[in-house]
PDB file of C-alpha atoms in Angstrom:
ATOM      1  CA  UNK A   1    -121.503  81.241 -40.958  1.00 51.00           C
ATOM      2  CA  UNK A   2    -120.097  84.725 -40.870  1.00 51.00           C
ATOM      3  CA  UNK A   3    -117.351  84.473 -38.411  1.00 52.00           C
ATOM      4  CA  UNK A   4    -116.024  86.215 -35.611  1.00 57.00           C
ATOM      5  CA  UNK A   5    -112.275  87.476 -35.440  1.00 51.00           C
ATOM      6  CA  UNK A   6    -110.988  86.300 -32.179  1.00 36.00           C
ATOM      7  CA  UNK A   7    -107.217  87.149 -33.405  1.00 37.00           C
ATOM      8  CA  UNK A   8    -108.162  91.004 -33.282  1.00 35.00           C
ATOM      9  CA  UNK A   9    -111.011  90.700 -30.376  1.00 34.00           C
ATOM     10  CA  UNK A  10    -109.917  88.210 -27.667  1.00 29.00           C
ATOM     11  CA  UNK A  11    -112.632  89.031 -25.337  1.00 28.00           C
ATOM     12  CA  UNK A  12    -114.972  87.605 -28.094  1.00 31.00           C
ATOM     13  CA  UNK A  13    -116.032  83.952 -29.479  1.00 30.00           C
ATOM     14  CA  UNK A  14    -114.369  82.697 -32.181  1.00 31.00           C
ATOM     15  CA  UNK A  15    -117.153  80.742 -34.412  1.00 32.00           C
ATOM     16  CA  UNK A  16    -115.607  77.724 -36.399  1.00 29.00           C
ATOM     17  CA  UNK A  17    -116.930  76.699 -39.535  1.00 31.00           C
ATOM     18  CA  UNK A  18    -120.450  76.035 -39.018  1.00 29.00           C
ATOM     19  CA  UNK A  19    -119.080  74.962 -35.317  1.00 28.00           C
ATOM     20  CA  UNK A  20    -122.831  76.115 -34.351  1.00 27.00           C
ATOM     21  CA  UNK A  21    -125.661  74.273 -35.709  1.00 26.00           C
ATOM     22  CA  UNK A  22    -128.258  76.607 -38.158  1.00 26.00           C
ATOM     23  CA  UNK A  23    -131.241  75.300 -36.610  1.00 28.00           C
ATOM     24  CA  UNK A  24    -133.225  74.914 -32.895  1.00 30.00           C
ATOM     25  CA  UNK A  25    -131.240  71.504 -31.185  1.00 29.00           C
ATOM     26  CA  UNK A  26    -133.857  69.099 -31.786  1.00 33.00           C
ATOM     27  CA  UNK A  27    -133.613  70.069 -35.666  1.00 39.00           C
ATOM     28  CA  UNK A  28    -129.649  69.350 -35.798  1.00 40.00           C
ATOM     29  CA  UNK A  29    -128.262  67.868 -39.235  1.00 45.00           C
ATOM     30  CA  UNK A  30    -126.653  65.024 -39.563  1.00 47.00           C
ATOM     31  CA  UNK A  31    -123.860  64.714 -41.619  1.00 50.00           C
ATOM     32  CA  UNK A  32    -123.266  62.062 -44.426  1.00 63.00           C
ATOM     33  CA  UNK A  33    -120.527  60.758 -45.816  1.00 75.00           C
ATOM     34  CA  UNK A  34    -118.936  62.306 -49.120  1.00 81.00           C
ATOM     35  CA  UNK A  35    -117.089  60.909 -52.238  1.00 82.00           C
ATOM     36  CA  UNK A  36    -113.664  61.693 -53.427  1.00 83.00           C
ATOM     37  CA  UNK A  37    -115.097  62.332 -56.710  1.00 81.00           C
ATOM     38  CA  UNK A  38    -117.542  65.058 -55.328  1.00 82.00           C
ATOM     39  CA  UNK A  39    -114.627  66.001 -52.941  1.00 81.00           C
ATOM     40  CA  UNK A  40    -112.701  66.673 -56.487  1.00 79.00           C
ATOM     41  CA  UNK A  41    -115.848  68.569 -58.218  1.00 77.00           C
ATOM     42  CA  UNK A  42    -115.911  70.726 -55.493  1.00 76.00           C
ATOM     43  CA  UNK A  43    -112.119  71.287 -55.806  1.00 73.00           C
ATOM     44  CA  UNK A  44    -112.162  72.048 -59.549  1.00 67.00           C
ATOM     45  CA  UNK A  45    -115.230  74.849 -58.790  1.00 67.00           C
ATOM     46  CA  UNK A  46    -113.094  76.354 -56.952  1.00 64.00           C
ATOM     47  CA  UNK A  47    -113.813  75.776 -53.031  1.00 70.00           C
ATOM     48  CA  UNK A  48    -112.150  75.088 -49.710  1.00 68.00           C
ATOM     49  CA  UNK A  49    -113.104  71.704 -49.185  1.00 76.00           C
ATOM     50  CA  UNK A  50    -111.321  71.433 -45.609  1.00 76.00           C
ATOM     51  CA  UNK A  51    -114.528  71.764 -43.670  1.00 78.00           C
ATOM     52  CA  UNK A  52    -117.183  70.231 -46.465  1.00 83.00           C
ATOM     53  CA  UNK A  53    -119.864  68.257 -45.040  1.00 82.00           C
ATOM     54  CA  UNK A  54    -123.898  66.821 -46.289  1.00 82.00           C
ATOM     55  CA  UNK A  55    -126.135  67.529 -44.283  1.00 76.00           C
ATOM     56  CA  UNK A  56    -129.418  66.655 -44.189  1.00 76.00           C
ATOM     57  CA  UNK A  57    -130.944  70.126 -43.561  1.00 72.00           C
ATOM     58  CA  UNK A  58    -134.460  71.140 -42.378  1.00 77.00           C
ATOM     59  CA  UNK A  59    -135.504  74.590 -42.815  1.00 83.00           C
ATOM     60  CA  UNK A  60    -137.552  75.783 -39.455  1.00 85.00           C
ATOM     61  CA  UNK A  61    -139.955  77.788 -41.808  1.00 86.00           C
ATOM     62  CA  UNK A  62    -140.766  75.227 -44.818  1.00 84.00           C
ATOM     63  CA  UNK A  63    -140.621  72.353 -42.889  1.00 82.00           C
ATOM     64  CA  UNK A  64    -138.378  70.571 -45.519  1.00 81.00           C
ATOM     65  CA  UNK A  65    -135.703  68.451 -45.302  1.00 80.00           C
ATOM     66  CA  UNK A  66    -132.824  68.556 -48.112  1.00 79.00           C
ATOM     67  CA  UNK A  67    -129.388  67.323 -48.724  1.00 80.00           C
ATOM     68  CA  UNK A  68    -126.780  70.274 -48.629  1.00 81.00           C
ATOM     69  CA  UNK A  69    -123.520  70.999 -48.722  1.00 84.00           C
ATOM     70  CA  UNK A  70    -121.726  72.679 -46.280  1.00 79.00           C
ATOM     71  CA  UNK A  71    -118.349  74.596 -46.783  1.00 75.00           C
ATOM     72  CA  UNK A  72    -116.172  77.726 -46.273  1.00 65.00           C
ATOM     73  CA  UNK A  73    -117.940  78.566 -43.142  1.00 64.00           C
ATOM     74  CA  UNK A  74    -121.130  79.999 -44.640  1.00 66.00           C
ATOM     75  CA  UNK A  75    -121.868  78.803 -47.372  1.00 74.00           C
ATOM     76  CA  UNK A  76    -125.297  76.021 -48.061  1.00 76.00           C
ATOM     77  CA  UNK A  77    -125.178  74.685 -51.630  1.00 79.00           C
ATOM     78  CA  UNK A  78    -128.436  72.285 -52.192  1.00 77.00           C
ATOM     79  CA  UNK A  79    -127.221  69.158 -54.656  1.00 76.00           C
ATOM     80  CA  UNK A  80    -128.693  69.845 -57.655  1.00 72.00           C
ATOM     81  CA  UNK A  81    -126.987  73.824 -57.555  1.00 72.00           C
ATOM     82  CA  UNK A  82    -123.874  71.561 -57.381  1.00 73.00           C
ATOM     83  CA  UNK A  83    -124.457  69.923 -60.653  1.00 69.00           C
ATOM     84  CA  UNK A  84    -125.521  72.926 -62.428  1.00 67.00           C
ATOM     85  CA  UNK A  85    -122.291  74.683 -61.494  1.00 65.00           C
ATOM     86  CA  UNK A  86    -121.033  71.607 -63.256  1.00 64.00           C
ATOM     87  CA  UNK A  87    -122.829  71.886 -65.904  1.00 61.00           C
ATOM     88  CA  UNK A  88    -122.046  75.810 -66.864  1.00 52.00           C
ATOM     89  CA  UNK A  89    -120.628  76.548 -69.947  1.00 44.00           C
ATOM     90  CA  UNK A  90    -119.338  79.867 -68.070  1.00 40.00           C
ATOM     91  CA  UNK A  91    -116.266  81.321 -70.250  1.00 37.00           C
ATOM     92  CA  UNK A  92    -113.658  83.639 -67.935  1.00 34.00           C
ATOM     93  CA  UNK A  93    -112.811  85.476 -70.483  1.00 32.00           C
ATOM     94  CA  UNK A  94    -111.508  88.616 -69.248  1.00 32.00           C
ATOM     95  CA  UNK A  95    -112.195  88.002 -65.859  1.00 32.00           C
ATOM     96  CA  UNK A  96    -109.552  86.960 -64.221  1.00 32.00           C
ATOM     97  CA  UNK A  97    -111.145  91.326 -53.904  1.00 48.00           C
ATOM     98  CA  UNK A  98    -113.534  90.599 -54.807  1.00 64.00           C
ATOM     99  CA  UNK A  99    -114.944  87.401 -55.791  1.00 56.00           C
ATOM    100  CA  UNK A 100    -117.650  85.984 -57.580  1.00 63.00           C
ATOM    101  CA  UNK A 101    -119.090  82.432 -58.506  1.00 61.00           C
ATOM    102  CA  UNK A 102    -120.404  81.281 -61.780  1.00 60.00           C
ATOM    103  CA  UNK A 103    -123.763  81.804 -60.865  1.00 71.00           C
ATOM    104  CA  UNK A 104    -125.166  85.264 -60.441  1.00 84.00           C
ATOM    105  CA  UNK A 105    -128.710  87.177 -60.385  1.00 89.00           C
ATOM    106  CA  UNK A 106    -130.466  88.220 -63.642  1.00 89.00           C
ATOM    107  CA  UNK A 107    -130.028  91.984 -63.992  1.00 86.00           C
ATOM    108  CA  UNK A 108    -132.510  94.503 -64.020  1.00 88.00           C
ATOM    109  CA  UNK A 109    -135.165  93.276 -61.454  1.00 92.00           C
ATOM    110  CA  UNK A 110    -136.980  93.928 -58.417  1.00 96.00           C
ATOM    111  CA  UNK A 111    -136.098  91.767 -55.411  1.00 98.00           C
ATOM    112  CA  UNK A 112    -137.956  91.360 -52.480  1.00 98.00           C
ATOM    113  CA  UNK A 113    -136.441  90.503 -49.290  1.00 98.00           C
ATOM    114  CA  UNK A 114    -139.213  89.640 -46.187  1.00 98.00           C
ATOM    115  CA  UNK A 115    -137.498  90.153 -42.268  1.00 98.00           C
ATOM    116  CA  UNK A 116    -139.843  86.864 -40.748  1.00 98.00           C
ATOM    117  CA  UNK A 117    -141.619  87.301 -37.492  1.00 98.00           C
ATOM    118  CA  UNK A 118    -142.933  84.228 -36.596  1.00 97.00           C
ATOM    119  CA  UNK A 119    -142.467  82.134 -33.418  1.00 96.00           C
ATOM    120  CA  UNK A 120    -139.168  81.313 -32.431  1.00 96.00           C
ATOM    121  CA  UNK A 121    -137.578  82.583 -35.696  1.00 97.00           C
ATOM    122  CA  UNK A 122    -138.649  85.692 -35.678  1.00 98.00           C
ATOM    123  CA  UNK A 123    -136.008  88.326 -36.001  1.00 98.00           C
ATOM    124  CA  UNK A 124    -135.790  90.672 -32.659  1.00 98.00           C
ATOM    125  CA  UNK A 125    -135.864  94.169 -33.137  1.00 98.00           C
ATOM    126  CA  UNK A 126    -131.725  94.790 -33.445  1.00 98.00           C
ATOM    127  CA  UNK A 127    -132.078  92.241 -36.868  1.00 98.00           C
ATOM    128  CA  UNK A 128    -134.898  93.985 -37.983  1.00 98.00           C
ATOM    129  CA  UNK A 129    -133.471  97.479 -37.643  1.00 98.00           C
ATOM    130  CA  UNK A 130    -130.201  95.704 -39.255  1.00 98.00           C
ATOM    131  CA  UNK A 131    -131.992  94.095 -42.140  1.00 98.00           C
ATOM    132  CA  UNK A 132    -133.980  97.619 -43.250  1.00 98.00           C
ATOM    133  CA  UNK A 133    -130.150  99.530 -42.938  1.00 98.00           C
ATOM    134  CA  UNK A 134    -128.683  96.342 -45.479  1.00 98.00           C
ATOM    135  CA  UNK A 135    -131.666  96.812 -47.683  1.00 98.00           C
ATOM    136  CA  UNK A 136    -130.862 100.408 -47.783  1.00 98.00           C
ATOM    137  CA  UNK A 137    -126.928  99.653 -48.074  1.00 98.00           C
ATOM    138  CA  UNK A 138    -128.161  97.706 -51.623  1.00 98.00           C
ATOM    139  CA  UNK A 139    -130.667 100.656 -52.735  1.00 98.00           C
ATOM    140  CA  UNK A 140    -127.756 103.262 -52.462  1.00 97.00           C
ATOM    141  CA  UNK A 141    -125.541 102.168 -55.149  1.00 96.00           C
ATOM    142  CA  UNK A 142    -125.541 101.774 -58.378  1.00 92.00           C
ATOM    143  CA  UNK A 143    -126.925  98.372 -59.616  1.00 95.00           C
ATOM    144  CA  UNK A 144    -129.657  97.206 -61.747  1.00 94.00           C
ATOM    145  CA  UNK A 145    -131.339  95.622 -58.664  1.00 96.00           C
ATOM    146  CA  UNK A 146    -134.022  97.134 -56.626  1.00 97.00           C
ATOM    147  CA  UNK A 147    -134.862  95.865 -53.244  1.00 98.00           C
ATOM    148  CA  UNK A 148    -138.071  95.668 -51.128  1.00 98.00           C
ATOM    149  CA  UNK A 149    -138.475  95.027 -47.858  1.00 98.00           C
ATOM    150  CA  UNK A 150    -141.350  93.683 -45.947  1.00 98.00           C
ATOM    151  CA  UNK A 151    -142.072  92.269 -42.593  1.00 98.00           C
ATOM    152  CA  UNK A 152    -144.248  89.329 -41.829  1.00 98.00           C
ATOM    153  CA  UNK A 153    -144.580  85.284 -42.023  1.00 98.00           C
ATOM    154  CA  UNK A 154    -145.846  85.088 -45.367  1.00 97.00           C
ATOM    155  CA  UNK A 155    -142.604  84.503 -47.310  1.00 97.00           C
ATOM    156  CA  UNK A 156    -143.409  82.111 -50.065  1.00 96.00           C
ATOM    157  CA  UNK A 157    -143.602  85.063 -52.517  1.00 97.00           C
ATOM    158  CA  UNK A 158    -140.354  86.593 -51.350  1.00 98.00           C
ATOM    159  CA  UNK A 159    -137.204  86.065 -53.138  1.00 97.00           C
ATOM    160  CA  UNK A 160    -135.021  86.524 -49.823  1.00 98.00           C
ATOM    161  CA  UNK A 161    -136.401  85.554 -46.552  1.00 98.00           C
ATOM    162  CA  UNK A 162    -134.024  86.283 -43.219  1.00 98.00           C
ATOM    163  CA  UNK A 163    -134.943  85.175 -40.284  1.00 98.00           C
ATOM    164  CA  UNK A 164    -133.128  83.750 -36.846  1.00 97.00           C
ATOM    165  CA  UNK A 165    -131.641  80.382 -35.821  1.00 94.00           C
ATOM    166  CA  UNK A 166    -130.104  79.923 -32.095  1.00 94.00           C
ATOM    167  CA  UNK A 167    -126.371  80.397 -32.001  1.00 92.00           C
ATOM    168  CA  UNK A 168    -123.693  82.531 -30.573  1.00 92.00           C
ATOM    169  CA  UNK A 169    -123.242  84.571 -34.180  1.00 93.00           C
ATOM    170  CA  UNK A 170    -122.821  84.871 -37.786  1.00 92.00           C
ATOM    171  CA  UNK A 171    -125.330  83.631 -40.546  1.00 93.00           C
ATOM    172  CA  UNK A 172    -125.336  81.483 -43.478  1.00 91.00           C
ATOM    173  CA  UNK A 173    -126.741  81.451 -46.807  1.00 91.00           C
ATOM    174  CA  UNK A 174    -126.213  80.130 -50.349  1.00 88.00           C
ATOM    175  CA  UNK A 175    -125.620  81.111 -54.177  1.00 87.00           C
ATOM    176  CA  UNK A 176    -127.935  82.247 -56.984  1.00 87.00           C
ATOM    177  CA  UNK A 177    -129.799  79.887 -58.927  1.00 85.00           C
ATOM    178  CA  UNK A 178    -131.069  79.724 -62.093  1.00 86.00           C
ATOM    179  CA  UNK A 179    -130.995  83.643 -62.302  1.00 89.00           C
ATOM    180  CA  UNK A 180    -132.345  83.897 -58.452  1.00 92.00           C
ATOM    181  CA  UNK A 181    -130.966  84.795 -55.267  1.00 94.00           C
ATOM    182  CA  UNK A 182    -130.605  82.208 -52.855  1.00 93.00           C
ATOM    183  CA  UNK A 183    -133.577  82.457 -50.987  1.00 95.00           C
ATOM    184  CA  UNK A 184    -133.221  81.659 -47.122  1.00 96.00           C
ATOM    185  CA  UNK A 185    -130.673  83.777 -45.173  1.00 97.00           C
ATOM    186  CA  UNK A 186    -130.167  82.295 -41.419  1.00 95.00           C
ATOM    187  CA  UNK A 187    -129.079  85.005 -38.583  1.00 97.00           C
ATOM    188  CA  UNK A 188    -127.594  83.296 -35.114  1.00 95.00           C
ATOM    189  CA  UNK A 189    -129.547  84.578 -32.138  1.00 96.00           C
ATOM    190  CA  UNK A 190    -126.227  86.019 -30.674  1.00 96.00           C
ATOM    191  CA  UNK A 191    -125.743  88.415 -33.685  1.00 96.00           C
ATOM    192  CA  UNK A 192    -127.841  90.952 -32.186  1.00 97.00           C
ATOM    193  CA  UNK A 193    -125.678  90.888 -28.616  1.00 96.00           C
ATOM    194  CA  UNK A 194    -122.743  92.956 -30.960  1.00 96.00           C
ATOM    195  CA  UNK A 195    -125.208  95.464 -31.866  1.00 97.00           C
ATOM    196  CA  UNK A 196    -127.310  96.371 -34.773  1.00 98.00           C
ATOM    197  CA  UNK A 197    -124.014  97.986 -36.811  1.00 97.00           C
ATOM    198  CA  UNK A 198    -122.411  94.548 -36.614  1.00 96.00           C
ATOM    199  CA  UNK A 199    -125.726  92.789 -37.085  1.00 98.00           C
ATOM    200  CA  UNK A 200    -126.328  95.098 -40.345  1.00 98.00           C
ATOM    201  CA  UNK A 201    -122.945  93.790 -41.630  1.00 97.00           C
ATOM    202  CA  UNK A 202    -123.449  90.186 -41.365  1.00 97.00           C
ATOM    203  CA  UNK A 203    -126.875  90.730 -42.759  1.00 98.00           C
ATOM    204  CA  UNK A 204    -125.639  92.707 -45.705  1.00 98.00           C
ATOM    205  CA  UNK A 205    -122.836  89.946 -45.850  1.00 95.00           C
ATOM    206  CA  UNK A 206    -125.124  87.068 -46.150  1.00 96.00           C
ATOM    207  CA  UNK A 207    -126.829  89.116 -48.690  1.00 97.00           C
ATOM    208  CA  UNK A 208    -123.814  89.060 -50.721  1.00 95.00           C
ATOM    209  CA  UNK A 209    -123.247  85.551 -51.106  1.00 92.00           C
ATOM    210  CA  UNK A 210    -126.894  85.587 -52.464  1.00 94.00           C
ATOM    211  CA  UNK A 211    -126.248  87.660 -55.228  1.00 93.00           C
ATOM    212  CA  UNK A 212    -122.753  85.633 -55.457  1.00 88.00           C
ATOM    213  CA  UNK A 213    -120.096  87.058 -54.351  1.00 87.00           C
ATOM    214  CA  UNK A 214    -117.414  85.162 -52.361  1.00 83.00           C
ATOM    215  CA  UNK A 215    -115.394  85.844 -49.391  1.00 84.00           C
ATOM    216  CA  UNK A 216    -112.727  88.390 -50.400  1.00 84.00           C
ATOM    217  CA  UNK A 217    -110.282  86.917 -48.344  1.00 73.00           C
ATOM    218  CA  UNK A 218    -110.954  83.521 -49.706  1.00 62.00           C
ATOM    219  CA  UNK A 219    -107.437  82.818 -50.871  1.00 68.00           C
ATOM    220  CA  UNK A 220    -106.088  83.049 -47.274  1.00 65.00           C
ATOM    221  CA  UNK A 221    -108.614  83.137 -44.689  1.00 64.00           C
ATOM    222  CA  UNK A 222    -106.267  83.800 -41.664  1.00 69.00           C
ATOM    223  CA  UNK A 223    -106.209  87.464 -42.792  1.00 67.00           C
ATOM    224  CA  UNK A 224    -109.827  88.307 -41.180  1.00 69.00           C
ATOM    225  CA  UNK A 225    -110.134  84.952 -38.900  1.00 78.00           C
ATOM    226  CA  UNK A 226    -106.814  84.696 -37.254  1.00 72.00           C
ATOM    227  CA  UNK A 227    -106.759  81.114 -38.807  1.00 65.00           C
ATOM    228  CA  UNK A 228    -107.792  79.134 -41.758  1.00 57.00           C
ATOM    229  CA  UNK A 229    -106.097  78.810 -45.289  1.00 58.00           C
ATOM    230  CA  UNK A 230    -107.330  78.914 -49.101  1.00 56.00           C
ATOM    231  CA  UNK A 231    -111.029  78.206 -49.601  1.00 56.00           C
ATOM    232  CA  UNK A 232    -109.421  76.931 -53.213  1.00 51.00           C
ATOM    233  CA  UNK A 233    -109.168  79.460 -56.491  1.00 42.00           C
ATOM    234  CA  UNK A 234    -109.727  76.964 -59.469  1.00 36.00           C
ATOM    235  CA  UNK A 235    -112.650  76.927 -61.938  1.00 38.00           C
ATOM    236  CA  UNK A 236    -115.337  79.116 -61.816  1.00 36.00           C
ATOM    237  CA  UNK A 237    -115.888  79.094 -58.504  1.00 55.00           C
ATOM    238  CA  UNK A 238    -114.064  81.791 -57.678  1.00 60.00           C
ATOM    239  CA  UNK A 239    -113.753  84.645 -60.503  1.00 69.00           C
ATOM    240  CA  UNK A 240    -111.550  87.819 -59.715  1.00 74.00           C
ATOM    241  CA  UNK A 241    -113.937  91.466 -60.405  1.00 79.00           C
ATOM    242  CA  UNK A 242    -111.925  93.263 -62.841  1.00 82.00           C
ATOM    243  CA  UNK A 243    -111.367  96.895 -60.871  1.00 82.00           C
ATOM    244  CA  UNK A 244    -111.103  95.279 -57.342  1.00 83.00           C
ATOM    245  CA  UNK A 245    -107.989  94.353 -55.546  1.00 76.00           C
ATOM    246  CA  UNK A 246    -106.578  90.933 -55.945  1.00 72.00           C
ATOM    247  CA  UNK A 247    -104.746  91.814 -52.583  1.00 70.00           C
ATOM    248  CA  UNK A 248    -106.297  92.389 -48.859  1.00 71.00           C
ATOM    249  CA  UNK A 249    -109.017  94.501 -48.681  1.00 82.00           C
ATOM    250  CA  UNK A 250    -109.622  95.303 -44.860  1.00 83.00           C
ATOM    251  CA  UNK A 251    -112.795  97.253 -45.387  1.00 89.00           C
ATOM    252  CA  UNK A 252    -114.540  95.084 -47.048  1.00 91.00           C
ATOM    253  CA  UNK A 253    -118.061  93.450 -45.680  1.00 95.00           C
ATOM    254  CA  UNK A 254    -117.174  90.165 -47.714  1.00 91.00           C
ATOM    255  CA  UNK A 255    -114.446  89.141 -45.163  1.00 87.00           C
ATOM    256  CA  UNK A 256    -114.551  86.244 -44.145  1.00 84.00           C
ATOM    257  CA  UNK A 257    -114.829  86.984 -40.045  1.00 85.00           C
ATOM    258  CA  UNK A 258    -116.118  89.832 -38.687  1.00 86.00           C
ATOM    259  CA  UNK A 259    -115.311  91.989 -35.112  1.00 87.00           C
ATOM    260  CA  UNK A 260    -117.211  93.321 -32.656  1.00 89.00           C
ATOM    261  CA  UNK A 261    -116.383  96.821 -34.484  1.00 88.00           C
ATOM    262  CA  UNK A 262    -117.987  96.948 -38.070  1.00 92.00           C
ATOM    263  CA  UNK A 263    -119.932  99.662 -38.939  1.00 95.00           C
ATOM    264  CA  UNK A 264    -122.310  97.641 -41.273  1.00 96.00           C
ATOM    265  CA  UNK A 265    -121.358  99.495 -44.516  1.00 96.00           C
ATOM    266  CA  UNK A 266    -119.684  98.460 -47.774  1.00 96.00           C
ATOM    267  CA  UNK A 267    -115.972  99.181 -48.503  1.00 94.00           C
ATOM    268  CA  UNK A 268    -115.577 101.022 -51.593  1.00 93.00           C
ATOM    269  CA  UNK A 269    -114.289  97.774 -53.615  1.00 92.00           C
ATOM    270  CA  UNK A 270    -117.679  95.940 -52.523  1.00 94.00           C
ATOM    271  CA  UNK A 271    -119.061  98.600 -54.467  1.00 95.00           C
ATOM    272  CA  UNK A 272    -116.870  98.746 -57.349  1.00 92.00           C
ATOM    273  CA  UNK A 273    -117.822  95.022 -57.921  1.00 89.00           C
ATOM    274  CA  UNK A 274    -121.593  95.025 -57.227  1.00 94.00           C
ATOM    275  CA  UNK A 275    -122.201  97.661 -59.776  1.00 93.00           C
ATOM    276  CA  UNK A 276    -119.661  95.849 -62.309  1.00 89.00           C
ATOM    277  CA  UNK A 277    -121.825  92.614 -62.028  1.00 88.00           C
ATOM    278  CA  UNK A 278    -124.887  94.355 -61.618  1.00 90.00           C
TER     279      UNK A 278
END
């Protein structure tokens, strides 16, 4: 989950790596055991492995249960996207922050993002005012995406559904697939309590990571969360954006923790690297 920076905000809750669960209590995961041989794939993509767990993870709108994998805080990457990021004949080339993965969103297309308000995961009226100000964060720059936004249960058309899990704060999502965005985008109930700026940044955060792009801070996570180390810079799994810094970028959304303070908008490197993927 996006995390928040008790270093910088004492009177505030620090939020440990997935330390809150993503769904209602009665739909906890529970967490399986993992190889040294995965352990090692995961290393040689390119990720923090410190805090990796598989889970067995039901999604509160589909119903369905799948095994996941849990790491760096906010990240959910489903088995098989595992194997294809195995599988990728990705060449670095040139590319040598801001960071990407492998696996990124086919250019040039229209995506549609849903805000679901149904039941108990509906979003409340802070996320939904947040979501509509990230959508428009994405529409303002210069990328060869478009983005829609609707509000409603009937997400199975959408290519990005957000909607709300209990917890004290932060969200979680996943990487691009097979030219998609990750699809499901989870925002803790608490989010809202730090006020719809915030809320618009860890929306437009999560948002991020669907398109692909890493923490920027991933090689020393302490700079944003107070704590934490290197979420791991081999492979592809973490690919430097020519024109961004390969240094600490404060005002960045992709952070890795966020404070009480953020005014929901992209720092000029986020922008720099969205339009150089995109």
């Amino acid at each position: 989950m996006r995390r928040l920076n008790l270093a910088l905000w004492s009177v505030l809750v620090m939020f440990l790596a997935f330390g809150f669960t993503s769904c209602s209590t009665e739909d906890e995961p529970q967490a399986d055991e993992i190889s040294d041989e995965v352990l090692a794939q995961f290393s040689d993509l390119g990720f923090d492995v410190s805090d990796i767990q598989m889970i067995n993870h039901r999604n509160p709108l589909t119903g369905v249960s799948s095994k996941q994998y849990q790491l760096e805080g906010d990240i959910l990457i489903p088995e098989h996207q595992m194997r294809e990021m195995l599988e990728s004949t990705f060449e670095l080339g040139q590319l040598q922050e801001q960071y990407r993965t492998s696996n990124l969103v086919s250019n040039n297309q229209t995506i549609s993002v849903i805000g679901y308000t149904g039941g108990s995961n509906a979003l409340d009226n802070t996320m939904r005012t947040a979501l509509q100000w990230a959508v428009n964060n994405y529409n303002r720059i210069n990328i060869g995406l478009n983005f829609t936004l609707a509000f409603g249960t009937n997400y199975q058309s959408y290519d990005m559904v957000v909607y709300k899990v209990s917890g004290g704060g932060g969200g979680s999502a996943g990487f691009p697939s097979g030219g998609n965005p990750y699809k499901f985008i989870q925002i803790q109930s608490g989010t809202s309590s730090y006020g719809t700026n915030t809320t618009e940044h860890v929306i437009t955060h999560e948002m991020g990571h669907c398109l692909g792009l890493r923490h920027t801070d991933y090689f020393n996570r302490s700079l944003s969360c107070g704590s934490g180390g290197n979420e791991g810079s081999g492979g592809v799994g973490a690919i430097h954006i020519p024109g961004t810094p390969t240094g600490f970028d404060a005002n960045s959304v992709m952070l890795s923790c966020f404070s009480a303070n953020e005014d929901g908008e992209f720092g000029s490197y986020d922008v720099t690297a969205l339009e150089y993927l995109y």
